[in-house]
């Protein structure tokens, strides 16, 4: 039978090599035979069905076994061939450990991508759906994002750009698409997102424009975390200096604004000197940012603001309404500093200073080349002189004013005798009003009247307003420059005028005289000033004026009234009035009432406030907890064993109620300033965590 089988094997019409392949893999051999001979050998139905139900290895083994053996008489030669065929191709496993090969088909690659996307879906990021609407252009997305940002919908603009434009339509963005979004983030102070867009812009090999850098410096200025914003801005400035990138005046103004809000006045002056060295024209807006830098110094900022203001007027620049508002902000928030230094700088006669402006554009090119360098050097020297005057030491201030004012005193023939520590006003022999009755207006570049020698104690905002001419003098200065006050100017004036003075009473008439429409903030300011003086009835008298002008009170109005509630009856009556007005008190109103109760150690009144707060389910903030913890402490010298004390009974009762009250009250969560701009819920938490790490130990 073996010879018959061999004869049948070699007498087949196919080649011998194909017959051997048939023993190894009948399917592969059949395919190869079809390509070689051009015909297909039919396979029995039963045989094909059995092959389709078995794996490839079992098919080959079963087919080989069926061809090489006879069910009647198995031979040892066939058994040996079966063993060799089963072990064929398995020896490489002992010497090679490579099991995965990089060569694969496109279908397998797509399957791997789908598996990867499925894993990402499980993590929370959904695969974007293919875009089926009309195809849009990058410019269309630019105008749509610009419209949304103007409407205050920054989150929708970011979602439109990142999801629809990049993921769904898969469009290649342009420089303008990134710039408009970075500008929107700059107005909102969204620092981290702005620099992410900037980095993505560079990865796409897009060249940033001047507007891009202006928006980046602006987002650093508006960021709620000044330290990290200053580091980002300084790093960006170093990169631009390394590339020798020339900034325009708008970008310099954004850089100056960042230095004013995030750094100090010295850095503002450094940027100011760089603006002059680059040949840019100094404008009123430039000095406005310098005034913003002056306001950051709460101790000496008012003197700095006056010096910068007088320097601006000496250059012939026309001040704006915003500049006057900044002056009032400096008078409200900042002090004058050392009176000796302020007297030496502000009361001495002003020397002529060279203009900081570069040559006019109409001059000849040769003249520019000749005097341009000299003017730049001269302007730089005058800025350095202004810097020395701003940061004048007290020891240097004692020498200058006496020498400067000695000739004037000799000419006027005035004789003065004053002790070193006393501050007096000099008057002539003829009877005149008291020194403080003189009209002193330090906003003008000229010298002060000779009757004024030095400054006394300037501690209140009303005193600082008097140095600017008072209410009438300040408004008169604005009229000289063709400006009229707006509602913001009048609101700032209401904060700095003397409480209870005739000037405060005349604000409403001034408001009507200039045709300015009053808002609720203006009246809330007046109510708060009257409440701080304890004039609760005077503050309530403004409520009919609000109703007459058609203005509805808000929570800030009741908070201003709560400052004047010194007795329990007034406080509880205020809470009752709010319930009748269908307004729920917030934590600020309760904190104001708790502060008044703690000052008087009225624990019964304090418990009534806490009961009302628990009834309205108002979340407790950190300020309220700090006030209540202070109220629950025993006095340091208190001894409960000396005898019976009614104070001990009251504080123990409050401590017991406060402990139970604290367990059932919800806590107020401070919202993250960037949370409303997030588009993905999971991304909110990640971004907030990163921002909290960036803000450092300073807290919000």
Coordinates of N, CA, C and O in Angstrom, one line a residue, residues 587-681:
X587 N -25.0 86.4 53.9 CA -24.0 86.3 55.0 C -23.4 87.6 55.4 O -23.0 87.8 56.6
X588 N -23.3 88.6 54.5 CA -22.7 89.9 54.8 C -23.6 90.7 55.7 O -23.1 91.3 56.7
X589 N -24.9 90.6 55.5 CA -25.8 91.3 56.4 C -25.8 90.7 57.8 O -25.7 91.4 58.9
X590 N -25.8 89.4 57.9 CA -25.7 88.7 59.2 C -24.4 89.0 59.9 O -24.3 89.2 61.1
X591 N -23.3 89.1 59.1 CA -22.0 89.4 59.7 C -22.0 90.8 60.3 O -21.4 91.0 61.3
X592 N -22.6 91.7 59.6 CA -22.7 93.1 60.1 C -23.5 93.2 61.4 O -23.0 93.8 62.4
X593 N -24.6 92.5 61.5 CA -25.4 92.5 62.8 C -24.6 91.7 63.9 O -24.7 92.1 65.0
X594 N -23.9 90.6 63.5 CA -23.2 89.9 64.5 C -22.1 90.7 65.1 O -21.7 90.7 66.3
X595 N -21.4 91.6 64.3 CA -20.4 92.4 64.7 C -20.9 93.4 65.7 O -20.2 93.7 66.8
X596 N -22.0 94.0 65.5 CA -22.6 95.0 66.5 C -23.0 94.3 67.8 O -22.8 94.8 68.9
X597 N -23.5 93.0 67.7 CA -23.8 92.3 68.9 C -22.6 91.9 69.7 O -22.6 91.9 71.0
X598 N -21.5 91.5 69.1 CA -20.3 91.1 69.8 C -19.7 92.3 70.5 O -19.1 92.1 71.6
X599 N -19.7 93.4 69.9 CA -19.1 94.6 70.5 C -19.8 95.0 71.8 O -19.1 95.4 72.7
X600 N -21.1 94.7 71.9 CA -21.8 95.0 73.1 C -22.0 93.8 74.0 O -22.6 93.9 75.1
X601 N -21.4 92.6 73.6 CA -21.5 91.4 74.4 C -23.0 91.0 74.7 O -23.3 90.6 75.8
X602 N -23.9 91.3 73.8 CA -25.3 91.0 73.9 C -25.5 89.6 73.4 O -25.9 89.4 72.2
X603 N -25.4 88.6 74.3 CA -25.5 87.2 73.8 C -27.0 86.8 73.5 O -27.2 85.9 72.7
X604 N -27.9 87.5 74.1 CA -29.3 87.2 73.8 C -29.7 87.6 72.4 O -30.3 86.9 71.6
X605 N -29.2 88.8 72.0 CA -29.3 89.4 70.7 C -28.6 88.5 69.7 O -29.1 88.2 68.6
X606 N -27.4 88.0 70.1 CA -26.6 87.2 69.2 C -27.3 85.8 68.9 O -27.3 85.4 67.7
X607 N -28.0 85.3 69.9 CA -28.7 84.0 69.7 C -29.9 84.3 68.8 O -30.2 83.4 67.9
X608 N -30.6 85.4 68.9 CA -31.7 85.7 68.0 C -31.2 85.8 66.5 O -31.9 85.4 65.6
X609 N -30.1 86.4 66.3 CA -29.5 86.5 65.0 C -29.2 85.1 64.4 O -29.5 84.8 63.2
X610 N -28.6 84.3 65.2 CA -28.3 82.9 64.8 C -29.6 82.1 64.5 O -29.6 81.3 63.5
X611 N -30.6 82.3 65.3 CA -31.9 81.6 65.0 C -32.5 82.0 63.6 O -32.9 81.2 62.9
X612 N -32.4 83.3 63.4 CA -33.0 83.8 62.1 C -32.1 83.3 60.9 O -32.6 83.0 59.9
X613 N -30.8 83.2 61.2 CA -29.9 82.8 60.1 C -30.1 81.3 59.8 O -30.1 80.8 58.7
X614 N -30.5 80.5 60.9 CA -30.7 79.1 60.7 C -32.1 78.9 60.1 O -32.3 77.9 59.3
X615 N -33.0 79.7 60.3 CA -34.3 79.6 59.7 C -34.3 79.9 58.2 O -35.0 79.2 57.4
X616 N -33.5 80.8 57.8 CA -33.3 81.1 56.4 C -32.3 80.3 55.7 O -32.1 80.4 54.4
X617 N -31.6 79.4 56.4 CA -30.6 78.5 55.8 C -29.6 79.2 55.0 O -29.3 78.9 53.8
X618 N -29.0 80.2 55.6 CA -28.0 81.0 54.9 C -26.6 80.3 55.2 O -26.3 80.0 56.3
X619 N -25.8 80.0 54.1 CA -24.5 79.4 54.4 C -23.6 80.3 55.2 O -23.6 81.5 55.0
X620 N -22.8 79.6 56.0 CA -21.9 80.4 56.9 C -20.5 80.5 56.2 O -20.0 79.5 55.6
X621 N -20.0 81.7 56.2 CA -18.6 81.9 55.6 C -17.6 82.0 56.7 O -17.9 81.9 57.9
X622 N -16.4 82.2 56.3 CA -15.2 82.2 57.2 C -15.3 83.4 58.2 O -14.9 83.3 59.4
X623 N -15.8 84.5 57.7 CA -15.8 85.7 58.5 C -16.8 85.5 59.7 O -16.5 85.9 60.9
X624 N -18.0 85.0 59.4 CA -18.9 84.7 60.5 C -18.4 83.7 61.5 O -18.6 83.9 62.8
X625 N -17.7 82.7 61.1 CA -17.2 81.7 62.0 C -16.1 82.4 62.9 O -16.1 82.1 64.1
X626 N -15.3 83.2 62.3 CA -14.3 83.9 63.1 C -14.9 84.8 64.2 O -14.4 84.9 65.3
X627 N -16.0 85.5 63.8 CA -16.7 86.4 64.8 C -17.3 85.6 65.9 O -17.2 86.0 67.1
X628 N -17.9 84.5 65.6 CA -18.6 83.7 66.6 C -17.6 83.0 67.5 O -17.8 82.8 68.7
X629 N -16.5 82.6 66.9 CA -15.5 81.9 67.8 C -14.9 82.9 68.8 O -14.6 82.6 69.9
X630 N -14.7 84.2 68.3 CA -14.2 85.2 69.3 C -15.3 85.5 70.4 O -14.9 85.7 71.5
X631 N -16.6 85.5 70.0 CA -17.6 85.7 71.0 C -17.7 84.6 72.0 O -18.1 84.8 73.1
X632 N -17.4 83.4 71.6 CA -17.5 82.2 72.5 C -16.3 82.0 73.4 O -16.3 81.1 74.3
X633 N -15.3 82.9 73.3 CA -14.1 82.7 74.2 C -14.4 83.4 75.5 O -15.0 84.5 75.6
X634 N -13.8 82.9 76.6 CA -13.8 83.5 77.9 C -12.8 84.6 77.9 O -11.8 84.6 77.3
X635 N -13.1 85.7 78.7 CA -12.1 86.7 78.9 C -10.8 86.2 79.5 O -10.8 85.2 80.3
X636 N -9.6 86.7 79.2 CA -8.4 86.2 79.8 C -8.3 86.3 81.3 O -7.8 85.3 82.0
X637 N -8.9 87.3 81.9 CA -8.8 87.5 83.4 C -10.1 87.0 84.1 O -10.4 87.3 85.2
X638 N -10.9 86.1 83.4 CA -12.1 85.7 84.0 C -11.9 84.5 84.9 O -11.2 83.5 84.5
X639 N -12.5 84.5 86.1 CA -12.4 83.4 87.0 C -13.8 83.0 87.5 O -14.5 83.7 88.1
X640 N -14.2 81.8 87.1 CA -15.5 81.3 87.4 C -15.7 80.9 88.8 O -16.8 80.7 89.3
X641 N -14.6 80.7 89.6 CA -14.7 80.2 90.9 C -14.8 81.3 92.0 O -14.9 81.0 93.2
X642 N -14.7 82.5 91.6 CA -14.8 83.6 92.6 C -16.2 83.8 93.1 O -16.4 84.3 94.2
X643 N -17.2 83.6 92.3 CA -18.6 83.7 92.7 C -19.5 83.7 91.5 O -19.1 83.4 90.3
X644 N -20.8 83.8 91.8 CA -21.8 83.8 90.7 C -21.7 85.0 89.9 O -21.6 86.1 90.4
X645 N -21.8 84.8 88.5 CA -21.6 85.9 87.6 C -22.7 85.7 86.5 O -22.8 84.7 85.9
X646 N -23.5 86.8 86.3 CA -24.5 86.7 85.2 C -23.8 86.6 83.8 O -24.4 86.0 82.9
X647 N -22.7 87.2 83.7 CA -22.0 87.1 82.4 C -21.6 85.7 82.1 O -21.7 85.2 80.9
X648 N -21.2 84.9 83.1 CA -20.9 83.5 82.9 C -22.1 82.7 82.4 O -22.0 81.8 81.6
X649 N -23.2 83.0 83.0 CA -24.4 82.2 82.6 C -24.8 82.5 81.2 O -25.2 81.6 80.4
X650 N -24.6 83.8 80.7 CA -25.0 84.2 79.4 C -24.0 83.5 78.4 O -24.5 83.0 77.3
X651 N -22.7 83.6 78.6 CA -21.8 83.0 77.7 C -21.8 81.5 77.6 O -21.6 80.9 76.5
X652 N -22.1 80.9 78.7 CA -22.3 79.4 78.7 C -23.5 79.0 77.9 O -23.5 78.0 77.1
X653 N -24.6 79.8 78.0 CA -25.8 79.5 77.2 C -25.5 79.7 75.8 O -26.0 78.9 74.9
X654 N -24.8 80.7 75.4 CA -24.5 81.0 74.0 C -23.5 79.9 73.5 O -23.7 79.4 72.3
X655 N -22.6 79.5 74.3 CA -21.7 78.4 73.8 C -22.4 77.1 73.5 O -22.1 76.4 72.6
X656 N -23.4 76.8 74.4 CA -24.1 75.6 74.2 C -25.0 75.6 72.9 O -25.0 74.7 72.1
X657 N -25.6 76.8 72.7 CA -26.4 76.9 71.5 C -25.6 77.0 70.3 O -25.9 76.5 69.2
X658 N -24.4 77.7 70.4 CA -23.6 77.8 69.2 C -23.0 76.5 68.8 O -22.9 76.2 67.6
X659 N -22.7 75.6 69.7 CA -22.2 74.2 69.4 C -23.3 73.4 68.6 O -23.0 72.8 67.6
X660 N -24.5 73.5 69.0 CA -25.6 72.8 68.3 C -25.9 73.5 67.0 O -26.2 72.8 66.0
X661 N -25.9 74.8 67.0 CA -26.2 75.6 65.7 C -25.1 75.3 64.6 O -25.5 75.2 63.5
X662 N -23.9 75.1 65.1 CA -22.9 74.9 64.1 C -23.0 73.6 63.3 O -22.6 73.5 62.2
X663 N -23.5 72.6 64.0 CA -23.7 71.3 63.4 C -24.7 71.2 62.3 O -24.6 70.4 61.3
X664 N -25.7 72.1 62.4 CA -26.8 72.0 61.4 C -26.8 73.1 60.3 O -27.7 73.2 59.5
X665 N -25.7 73.9 60.3 CA -25.6 75.0 59.3 C -24.7 74.6 58.1 O -23.7 74.0 58.3
X666 N -25.2 74.9 56.9 CA -24.3 74.6 55.7 C -23.2 75.7 55.6 O -23.3 76.8 56.1
X667 N -22.1 75.2 55.0 CA -20.9 76.1 54.8 C -21.0 76.7 53.4 O -21.4 76.1 52.4
X668 N -20.5 77.9 53.3 CA -20.5 78.6 52.0 C -19.2 78.2 51.3 O -18.1 78.3 51.8
X669 N -19.3 77.8 50.0 CA -18.2 77.5 49.2 C -17.9 78.7 48.3 O -18.7 79.2 47.6
X670 N -16.6 79.1 48.4 CA -16.2 80.2 47.5 C -16.0 79.7 46.1 O -15.2 78.8 45.9
X671 N -16.7 80.3 45.2 CA -16.6 79.8 43.8 C -15.3 80.2 43.2 O -14.7 81.3 43.5
X672 N -14.7 79.3 42.4 CA -13.5 79.6 41.7 C -13.7 80.7 40.6 O -14.7 80.6 39.9
X673 N -12.8 81.7 40.5 CA -13.1 82.7 39.5 C -13.1 82.2 38.1 O -13.6 82.9 37.2
X674 N -12.5 81.1 37.8 CA -12.5 80.6 36.4 C -13.5 79.5 36.2 O -13.5 78.9 35.1
X675 N -14.3 79.1 37.2 CA -15.2 78.0 37.0 C -16.2 78.2 36.0 O -16.6 77.3 35.3
X676 N -16.7 79.5 35.9 CA -17.8 79.7 34.9 C -17.3 79.7 33.5 O -18.1 79.7 32.6
X677 N -16.0 79.7 33.3 CA -15.5 79.7 31.9 C -15.2 78.2 31.4 O -14.7 78.1 30.3
X678 N -15.3 77.2 32.3 CA -15.0 75.9 31.9 C -16.1 75.3 31.0 O -17.3 75.6 31.2
X679 N -15.7 74.4 30.1 CA -16.7 73.8 29.2 C -16.9 72.3 29.5 O -17.9 71.7 29.1
X680 N -16.0 71.7 30.3 CA -16.1 70.3 30.6 C -16.2 70.1 32.1 O -15.3 70.7 32.8
X681 N -17.1 69.4 32.6 CA -17.2 69.2 34.1 C -16.0 68.7 34.7 O -15.6 69.1 35.8

